[in-house]
Coordinates of C-alpha atoms and ligand atoms in Angstrom, one line a residue:
M18 CA -34.9 10.2 140.3
A19 CA -36.9 7.7 139.5
S20 CA -34.2 5.4 139.0
D21 CA -31.1 4.1 141.0
V22 CA -28.3 2.6 137.7
I23 CA -28.7 2.5 134.3
V24 CA -26.2 1.2 132.6
V25 CA -26.2 2.6 128.9
G26 CA -25.0 -0.5 126.6
A27 CA -25.5 -4.7 126.3
G28 CA -22.0 -5.8 125.1
V29 CA -20.1 -7.1 127.7
T30 CA -18.5 -4.4 129.3
G31 CA -22.1 -3.4 129.8
L32 CA -23.7 -6.9 131.1
T33 CA -20.9 -7.4 133.4
S34 CA -21.0 -3.7 134.8
A35 CA -24.6 -3.8 135.7
I36 CA -24.7 -7.8 136.9
V37 CA -21.8 -6.3 139.8
L38 CA -23.8 -3.4 140.5
A39 CA -27.0 -5.8 140.7
E40 CA -25.5 -8.3 142.8
R41 CA -24.3 -5.6 145.3
G42 CA -27.6 -4.5 145.7
R43 CA -28.4 -1.6 143.8
E44 CA -31.5 -1.2 141.2
V45 CA -30.0 -1.6 137.5
E46 CA -31.8 -0.9 133.6
V47 CA -29.3 -1.6 130.9
W48 CA -30.8 0.8 127.9
T49 CA -29.3 -0.3 124.8
R50 CA -29.6 1.0 120.7
S51 CA -29.6 -2.7 120.2
P52 CA -29.7 -6.3 121.9
S53 CA -26.8 -8.1 123.3
A54 CA -26.8 -10.5 119.8
E55 CA -26.0 -7.5 117.6
T56 CA -23.7 -6.1 119.7
T57 CA -19.8 -5.9 118.8
S58 CA -19.3 -8.9 122.0
A59 CA -21.4 -11.1 120.4
L60 CA -18.8 -11.5 117.2
A61 CA -16.1 -11.3 119.1
G62 CA -13.7 -14.5 119.1
G63 CA -13.5 -15.2 122.4
L64 CA -10.2 -15.7 123.8
W65 CA -8.7 -13.9 126.7
W66 CA -6.3 -12.4 126.2
P67 CA -4.9 -8.6 126.2
Y68 CA -4.2 -7.6 122.6
C69 CA -4.9 -4.4 121.0
I70 CA -6.1 -2.8 124.5
E71 CA -4.4 0.6 126.1
P72 CA -2.7 1.2 128.8
R73 CA -1.2 -2.0 128.9
E74 CA 0.1 -2.1 133.1
A75 CA -3.7 -1.6 134.3
A76 CA -5.5 -4.0 131.2
G77 CA -2.9 -7.1 132.5
Q78 CA -4.5 -5.8 136.0
W79 CA -8.1 -6.2 134.8
A80 CA -7.4 -9.3 132.8
L81 CA -6.4 -11.4 135.7
R82 CA -9.2 -10.1 137.6
S83 CA -11.1 -11.6 134.6
L84 CA -9.5 -14.3 134.2
A85 CA -9.9 -15.4 137.9
V86 CA -13.9 -15.3 137.3
L87 CA -13.8 -16.8 134.2
T88 CA -11.7 -19.4 135.1
G89 CA -14.6 -20.3 138.2
L90 CA -17.2 -19.8 135.3
A91 CA -16.2 -22.7 132.9
A92 CA -16.9 -25.3 135.6
R93 CA -20.1 -24.8 134.2
P94 CA -19.6 -24.5 130.5
A95 CA -22.9 -25.6 129.5
E96 CA -24.5 -23.2 131.2
T97 CA -22.1 -20.1 130.8
G98 CA -20.1 -20.6 127.9
V99 CA -17.2 -20.5 129.0
R100 CA -14.4 -23.2 128.5
M101 CA -11.3 -23.5 129.4
V102 CA -8.6 -24.9 126.5
G103 CA -5.4 -25.4 125.5
G104 CA -3.9 -23.4 123.2
V105 CA 0.0 -21.6 121.4
H106 CA 0.8 -17.9 121.1
A107 CA 3.3 -18.1 118.6
G108 CA 6.0 -15.8 117.9
V109 CA 7.2 -14.4 121.7
V110 CA 8.4 -16.0 124.6
P111 CA 6.9 -15.3 128.8
A112 CA 9.3 -12.8 128.9
E113 CA 8.5 -10.6 126.4
L114 CA 5.1 -10.0 127.1
G115 CA 3.5 -8.3 130.0
A116 CA 4.0 -8.5 133.8
W117 CA 1.0 -10.2 134.2
A118 CA 1.8 -13.3 132.2
A119 CA 3.6 -14.6 135.2
R120 CA 0.6 -14.4 137.0
V121 CA -1.5 -16.7 134.3
P122 CA -1.5 -20.1 135.6
G123 CA 0.6 -22.5 133.7
L124 CA 1.6 -20.4 131.6
R125 CA 4.9 -21.8 129.6
G126 CA 7.3 -21.3 126.8
A127 CA 6.3 -23.5 124.4
G128 CA 8.7 -26.8 123.7
A129 CA 10.1 -27.8 121.0
G130 CA 8.0 -29.3 118.7
E131 CA 4.7 -27.8 120.1
V132 CA 4.8 -24.6 118.1
P133 CA 4.1 -25.2 114.3
R134 CA 6.4 -24.8 111.4
G135 CA 7.0 -21.5 110.6
W136 CA 7.6 -19.9 114.1
D137 CA 10.5 -20.7 116.6
R138 CA 9.2 -19.9 119.9
G139 CA 5.5 -19.0 121.2
V140 CA 4.1 -19.3 124.6
R141 CA 1.8 -22.4 126.0
A142 CA -1.2 -21.8 128.3
R143 CA -5.0 -23.4 128.5
L144 CA -6.6 -20.3 129.1
P145 CA -10.5 -19.3 128.6
L146 CA -12.1 -19.4 125.3
I147 CA -15.7 -18.1 125.2
D148 CA -19.0 -18.7 123.0
M149 CA -20.1 -15.3 123.0
P150 CA -23.3 -15.8 121.9
A151 CA -23.8 -18.8 124.4
H152 CA -22.0 -15.9 127.1
L153 CA -24.3 -13.3 126.3
D154 CA -27.3 -15.0 127.2
Y155 CA -26.3 -16.2 130.5
L156 CA -25.1 -12.8 131.6
Q157 CA -28.8 -11.8 130.8
R158 CA -30.2 -14.6 132.9
R159 CA -28.2 -13.8 135.2
L160 CA -28.8 -9.6 135.5
A161 CA -32.2 -11.2 135.1
A162 CA -31.7 -13.0 138.0
A163 CA -30.2 -10.6 140.1
G164 CA -33.0 -7.9 139.5
G165 CA -31.9 -6.4 136.5
T166 CA -33.4 -5.1 133.0
V167 CA -32.6 -5.1 129.6
S168 CA -34.4 -2.3 127.3
V169 CA -33.8 -2.2 123.2
R170 CA -33.5 2.1 123.8
R171 CA -31.1 4.8 122.0
V172 CA -29.9 7.2 124.3
S173 CA -29.1 10.8 122.8
S174 CA -27.5 12.4 125.5
L175 CA -25.8 10.9 128.8
A176 CA -26.8 14.2 130.5
Q177 CA -30.5 13.8 130.1
V178 CA -30.3 10.0 131.1
A179 CA -28.5 11.5 134.5
R180 CA -31.2 13.5 134.5
T181 CA -33.7 10.6 135.5
A182 CA -31.1 8.2 137.7
R183 CA -28.9 8.7 140.4
T184 CA -25.7 6.4 138.4
V185 CA -25.1 6.3 134.7
V186 CA -22.6 3.8 133.3
N187 CA -21.4 5.0 129.6
C188 CA -20.7 1.5 128.2
T189 CA -21.3 2.3 125.1
G190 CA -18.2 1.4 123.3
L191 CA -17.8 2.8 119.6
G192 CA -20.9 4.6 120.3
A193 CA -19.1 6.7 122.5
R194 CA -17.4 8.8 119.7
D195 CA -20.5 10.7 118.7
L196 CA -22.7 10.1 122.3
V197 CA -19.9 11.3 124.5
P198 CA -18.9 12.8 122.2
D199 CA -15.0 11.0 122.0
P200 CA -13.4 11.5 118.7
S201 CA -10.7 9.5 120.5
V202 CA -12.5 6.2 120.0
H203 CA -11.7 4.8 116.7
P204 CA -12.5 1.7 115.2
V205 CA -10.3 -1.4 114.5
H206 CA -12.0 -3.5 112.0
G207 CA -11.3 -7.2 111.9
Q208 CA -13.0 -10.3 109.9
L209 CA -13.8 -13.7 110.7
V210 CA -14.6 -16.5 108.8
I211 CA -15.7 -19.4 110.2
V212 CA -15.7 -22.8 109.2
E213 CA -16.9 -26.1 109.9
D214 CA -14.3 -28.2 112.2
P215 CA -12.0 -30.5 110.9
G216 CA -11.0 -31.1 114.3
V217 CA -9.3 -29.0 115.5
E218 CA -8.8 -29.0 119.8
E219 CA -6.6 -25.9 120.5
W220 CA -6.7 -22.7 120.4
F221 CA -3.4 -20.9 118.0
T222 CA -2.7 -16.9 117.7
V223 CA 0.1 -15.3 116.1
A224 CA 2.2 -12.5 118.5
A225 CA 0.6 -9.7 116.1
E226 CA 0.1 -6.3 118.0
G227 CA -0.1 -3.5 115.9
R228 CA -0.1 -5.6 112.3
A229 CA -2.8 -5.0 109.8
D230 CA -3.4 -8.7 109.1
T231 CA -2.7 -11.3 111.8
V232 CA -3.8 -15.4 112.0
Y233 CA -5.9 -17.2 114.9
V234 CA -7.2 -20.3 114.7
L235 CA -10.2 -20.6 117.9
P236 CA -12.4 -24.0 118.4
Q237 CA -16.0 -22.6 119.3
P238 CA -19.0 -25.1 119.4
Y239 CA -20.4 -23.1 116.6
G240 CA -17.6 -23.6 113.8
V241 CA -13.8 -22.8 114.1
V242 CA -13.3 -19.4 113.9
L243 CA -10.1 -17.6 111.8
G244 CA -8.7 -14.3 111.7
G245 CA -7.7 -12.0 111.0
T246 CA -7.4 -8.7 110.5
A247 CA -6.8 -5.3 112.3
R248 CA -7.2 -2.2 110.7
A249 CA -7.3 1.1 112.4
H250 CA -10.1 3.5 111.6
V251 CA -11.4 1.3 108.6
W252 CA -15.5 1.9 109.2
D253 CA -16.8 -0.9 106.2
R254 CA -18.7 -3.4 107.8
T255 CA -18.6 -5.3 104.3
P256 CA -16.7 -9.2 104.4
S257 CA -14.5 -8.7 102.0
P258 CA -13.7 -12.1 99.6
C259 CA -10.7 -11.6 98.8
T260 CA -9.9 -10.8 102.5
A261 CA -11.6 -14.4 103.7
Q262 CA -9.7 -16.2 101.4
A263 CA -6.1 -14.5 103.0
I264 CA -7.5 -15.7 106.3
I265 CA -7.8 -19.1 105.6
S266 CA -4.4 -19.4 103.1
R267 CA -2.8 -18.2 106.1
C268 CA -4.3 -20.4 108.9
S269 CA -4.6 -23.6 106.9
R270 CA -0.6 -23.4 107.0
V271 CA -1.2 -24.1 111.0
F272 CA -4.1 -26.7 110.8
P273 CA -3.9 -27.9 106.9
G274 CA -7.7 -29.2 107.4
L275 CA -8.6 -25.9 107.4
G276 CA -8.0 -25.1 103.8
R277 CA -10.7 -27.9 103.0
A278 CA -13.4 -27.0 105.7
R279 CA -17.0 -25.5 104.7
V280 CA -16.8 -22.2 104.7
L281 CA -20.2 -21.6 107.2
G282 CA -20.5 -18.1 107.8
H283 CA -18.1 -14.9 107.7
R284 CA -18.1 -11.6 110.0
V285 CA -17.0 -7.9 110.5
G286 CA -16.7 -6.3 114.1
L287 CA -15.5 -2.8 114.9
R288 CA -13.4 -2.9 117.7
P289 CA -13.7 0.0 119.6
A290 CA -10.5 1.5 120.2
R291 CA -9.0 4.2 122.0
P292 CA -5.2 5.6 123.0
R293 CA -6.4 4.3 126.9
V294 CA -9.5 2.3 128.2
R295 CA -11.2 5.8 129.8
L296 CA -13.0 4.4 133.4
E297 CA -13.1 6.9 135.0
A298 CA -15.8 9.0 136.7
E299 CA -17.3 12.2 136.6
R300 CA -20.2 14.5 139.0
L301 CA -21.9 16.2 136.1
P302 CA -23.5 20.0 136.9
G303 CA -27.0 18.4 138.1
G304 CA -25.2 16.0 141.1
G305 CA -25.5 12.5 138.7
L306 CA -22.6 10.6 138.6
L307 CA -21.3 9.4 135.5
V308 CA -19.1 6.6 135.5
H309 CA -17.5 5.4 132.1
N310 CA -16.5 2.4 131.1
Y311 CA -15.7 2.1 127.4
G312 CA -12.5 1.7 125.0
H313 CA -11.6 -2.2 125.5
G314 CA -9.9 -2.2 121.3
G315 CA -9.8 -5.9 120.9
A316 CA -9.9 -7.2 124.5
G317 CA -13.3 -6.6 126.1
V318 CA -14.2 -9.9 126.6
T319 CA -11.0 -10.7 128.4
V320 CA -10.9 -7.7 130.7
S321 CA -14.9 -7.8 130.7
W322 CA -14.9 -8.8 134.7
G323 CA -12.0 -6.4 136.0
C324 CA -13.2 -3.6 134.5
A325 CA -16.8 -4.1 135.5
L326 CA -15.2 -4.6 139.2
E327 CA -13.7 -0.7 139.3
A328 CA -16.3 0.5 137.2
A329 CA -18.9 -0.6 140.3
D330 CA -17.0 0.8 142.8
L331 CA -16.1 4.1 141.3
A332 CA -20.2 3.4 141.1
E333 CA -20.4 4.0 144.8
G334 CA -19.2 7.5 144.1
Ligands
FAD404 C1 -13.1 -9.3 115.0 C2 -13.1 -9.4 116.7 C3 -12.9 -10.1 117.9 C4 -12.6 -10.1 118.9 N1 -12.4 -11.0 119.4 C5 -11.7 -10.8 121.3 C6 -11.1 -11.6 121.5 O1 -11.0 -13.0 121.0 N2 -11.0 -11.4 123.0 C7 -11.4 -10.4 123.6 O2 -11.3 -10.2 124.6 N3 -11.8 -9.2 123.0 C8 -11.8 -9.7 121.1 N4 -12.5 -8.7 120.7 C9 -12.7 -7.0 121.5 C10 -14.2 -7.1 122.0 O3 -15.6 -7.5 120.7 C11 -14.4 -5.4 122.3 O4 -13.9 -5.4 122.9 C12 -15.9 -5.7 123.3 O5 -17.1 -6.3 122.8 C13 -16.2 -4.4 123.4 O6 -17.3 -4.8 124.5 P1 -18.3 -3.1 125.2 O7 -19.9 -3.7 125.7 O8 -17.2 -2.3 125.4 O9 -18.8 -2.9 123.1 P2 -20.1 -3.6 122.2 O10 -20.1 -4.8 122.5 O11 -19.9 -2.9 121.2 O12 -21.4 -3.0 122.8 C14 -21.6 -1.7 123.1 C15 -23.1 -1.2 123.2 O13 -22.9 -0.2 124.0 C16 -24.8 0.2 123.1 N5 -24.5 1.8 122.4 C17 -24.2 2.5 121.8 N6 -24.3 3.7 121.2 C18 -25.4 3.9 122.1 C19 -26.7 4.3 122.2 N7 -26.2 5.6 122.0 N8 -27.8 4.5 123.1 C20 -27.5 2.9 123.7 N9 -27.0 2.3 123.0 C21 -25.8 2.6 122.9 C22 -24.7 -1.0 121.8 O14 -25.9 -0.9 121.2 C23 -24.0 -2.3 122.5 O15 -25.0 -2.9 123.2 C24 -12.7 -8.8 119.1 C25 -13.2 -7.9 118.3 C26 -13.2 -7.9 116.8 C27 -14.7 -7.1 116.1

């Protein structure tokens, strides 16, 4: 065997999986079709919240494991891109969230006056808000410090990669649809608008699981991220001006200053959705171990460390 571990994919799933393995002493190479800055992970809004991911129960556990890691990283925001920021998730009370909610420190029902006009209930919490371009840079530096490497190269057969490495970890997101192949992996289209910050200090989201149009406002260092859409099976990555206008209009009902803010950019990303996350190992005919870690939908950042820790356990095979 030429290699010990090859992780395919350099989004948040691939990099965190590679880091956990490298920090446990494995020799890790990451192979990726596109650099981390061009992955879906790079354009994620970056709020810790288990949204649009199945199965619920397991996602809650992965999210909580990640919360502990991300809370630690938030002690060094300039280095890691992670900050703890307060905000409101409108439209639900804590008891309507999963069992995970009871284990999020400080999460509580929002009091009268804390929920914007138009909603009568909500949840308040202080959560990790992650500047993804900065965080991916941090993850790459941390991987390099642990001896891991990243190369840009496309994989056309996992079985072929498995012939050159003892363990292969498949973190290809939507790419798994063709690579595995796994037709149950599909896109959930998300459009975002980035605007100049008119002074938004807290994040705001609305309970909109399963709805095609959502509302979220995430103050990031590079601008305020306004969302969004969640359209299953839509592949088009061209930002729609009409959708952008509708997003700005929905968000400015919550923070009126957003309606007048200068637009800095438009983004479209495709969430790698699956009926359930695939996090399991299979033994290949040649004896190699293939660990799958993909299909995290709208919460890949939220569950990244929890899934990476479990993937690394599976890789011990
Ligand atoms: C608009 C939007 C907003 C979002 N906001 C949030 C949020 O606030 N919080 C949150 O938790 N999540 C959010 N998400 C979801 C999150 O972005 C994804 O769940 C996460 O990025 C998935 O990460 P990944 O590493 O699995 O996949 P990706 O980031 O897509 O990475 C896949 C990697 O695999 C590589 N690859 C694929 N095929 C091959 C191949 N054949 N050979 C070699 N390499 C290959 C790619 O090049 C890439 O490096 C959002 C998503 C979108 C679209």
